[in-house]
Amino acid sequence: MNDVHPGRRRFLLGAGVLALAGCDLPGQSADVGTALRGTERLTLQAQRLLLGRGALAREFGEADISPHFRVNGTSMPDSEEYAALLANGFADWKLQVGGMVARPRAFSLRELKLMPSRTQITRHDCVEGWSAIGKWTGVPLAFLLRSVSLLPGARYVVFHCADELEQTLDGSGRYYESIDLVDAFHPQTLLAYGMNGADLGVGHGAPLRLRVERQLGYKQAKYLMRIEVVGSFDALWGGKGGYWEDRGYEWYAGI
Ligand SMILES: Nc1nc2c(c(=O)[nH]1)N[C@H]1C(S)=C(S)[C@@H](COP(=O)(O)O)O[C@H]1N2
Ligand SMILES: [Mo]
C-alpha cells in the first residue's frame, strides 16, 4: 500500500476494522483511549492490533534514497542561542533529559555518537502530501531512556525544540512533540544525528531530530534541545501534546 497517500491509507485501514470498534482491544490503556478522538483512537488501535506494537515500518535500499529531500517547517531556528550553538559546530550543545526519570542528565553530541547506533532507510510522509526517502543514523531512543530509567507513572516522552514557529510572549509558539512509550521503545525510533551518510544539516534539524517511523512528518521533531518524560500533557501549552496538536492536528499521526 506504499503508493497510497497517507490520509487515504489511514482511511482504508480505519474502514477495514470498523467492526472492531466496540471490542475491548488488548494492551490499550483506558486513559490513552479517552484522551484521543474517535477516529484517531481507531487508527492507533487498528495499527497496533493489525500490525503489532513492534511492527517495523518498511525499510528501503540505498538506490531508493530521494535525490532531493525537501526541508519543511523551520529551516533555521531564529534565535541567538541557536546561532551561537551552530557557530561552534554544536560543541556546546547538550540534550537535556529530565522529567519522570531516575537519573536526569545532559548528553553532548559526542556522547550520543558514542552510544550504540542504528541506520535505517525509510520514507517520510508529510501531511501536506509529499514524501521522501532518507537514510537516518542515530541512537535508539530506547537505549537513552534505559540509561536514565523511567519512574513509575511515566507515560509519554516530550521533545522540546529550539525553534519558535509562531512568535508569542509566553513561548507557546515553540515547536514540541510527544510520543507514547510504545513508540518510544520501538526499535526504529531514533534520535538521529546523521542523514544520508553525513551529519544532519541545519534544514533537517541539526544537531539532533526525532525519527518515529510509523507516524507522519510533523511528529519528526527537529532541533531537539530537551527531552521530558511526563505522565500527562496537562502542564504543556495547549495540553494536546504538540505544537500542531494544540492547533487541531491529531496526536497519533499513524501512517
Ligand atoms: N522543530 C521542528 N520540527 C519539525 C518541524 C518544524 O517546523 N520544527 N516541521 C515538521 C514537519 S511538518 C515535517 S514534514 C518535518 C520536515 O522535516 P524536513 O525538514 O527534514 O523535511 O519536520 C517536522 N518537524
Ligand atoms: Mo509535515
mmCIF file with all atom_site columns, C-alpha atoms and ligand atoms in Angstrom, residues 70 72-73 124-130 175 216-220 244 249, ligand 2:
data_model
loop_
_atom_site.group_PDB
_atom_site.id
_atom_site.type_symbol
_atom_site.label_atom_id
_atom_site.label_alt_id
_atom_site.label_comp_id
_atom_site.label_asym_id
_atom_site.label_entity_id
_atom_site.label_seq_id
_atom_site.pdbx_PDB_ins_code
_atom_site.Cartn_x
_atom_site.Cartn_y
_atom_site.Cartn_z
_atom_site.occupancy
_atom_site.B_iso_or_equiv
_atom_site.pdbx_formal_charge
_atom_site.auth_seq_id
_atom_site.auth_comp_id
_atom_site.auth_asym_id
_atom_site.auth_atom_id
_atom_site.pdbx_PDB_model_num
ATOM   1  C  CA . ARG A 1 70  ? 12.522 18.737 0.965  1.00 0.00 ? 70  ARG A CA 1
ATOM   2  C  CA . ASN A 1 72  ? 9.734  21.731 5.661  1.00 0.00 ? 72  ASN A CA 1
ATOM   3  C  CA . GLY A 1 73  ? 8.587  23.919 8.537  1.00 0.00 ? 73  GLY A CA 1
ATOM   4  C  CA . HIS A 1 124 ? 8.922  10.351 5.393  1.00 0.00 ? 124 HIS A CA 1
ATOM   5  C  CA . ASP A 1 125 ? 5.301  11.269 4.676  1.00 0.00 ? 125 ASP A CA 1
ATOM   6  C  CA . CYS A 1 126 ? 4.232  14.858 5.275  1.00 0.00 ? 126 CYS A CA 1
ATOM   7  C  CA . VAL A 1 127 ? 0.570  15.565 5.885  1.00 0.00 ? 127 VAL A CA 1
ATOM   8  C  CA . GLU A 1 128 ? 0.790  18.220 3.139  1.00 0.00 ? 128 GLU A CA 1
ATOM   9  C  CA . GLY A 1 129 ? 1.033  15.394 0.589  1.00 0.00 ? 129 GLY A CA 1
ATOM   10 C  CA . TRP A 1 130 ? 4.714  14.924 -0.218 1.00 0.00 ? 130 TRP A CA 1
ATOM   11 C  CA . TYR A 1 175 ? 7.782  23.573 18.444 1.00 0.00 ? 175 TYR A CA 1
ATOM   12 C  CA . LEU A 1 216 ? 3.631  11.412 9.845  1.00 0.00 ? 216 LEU A CA 1
ATOM   13 C  CA . GLY A 1 217 ? 6.166  14.151 9.231  1.00 0.00 ? 217 GLY A CA 1
ATOM   14 C  CA . TYR A 1 218 ? 5.101  16.625 11.894 1.00 0.00 ? 218 TYR A CA 1
ATOM   15 C  CA . LYS A 1 219 ? 5.935  14.085 14.631 1.00 0.00 ? 219 LYS A CA 1
ATOM   16 C  CA . GLN A 1 220 ? 9.610  14.054 13.454 1.00 0.00 ? 220 GLN A CA 1
ATOM   17 C  CA . TRP A 1 244 ? 0.386  21.134 15.679 1.00 0.00 ? 244 TRP A CA 1
ATOM   18 C  CA . TYR A 1 249 ? -3.910 18.090 14.306 1.00 0.00 ? 249 TYR A CA 1
HETATM 19 MO MO . MO  B 2 .   ? 4.867  17.936 7.562  1.00 0.00 ? 2   MO  B MO 1
#
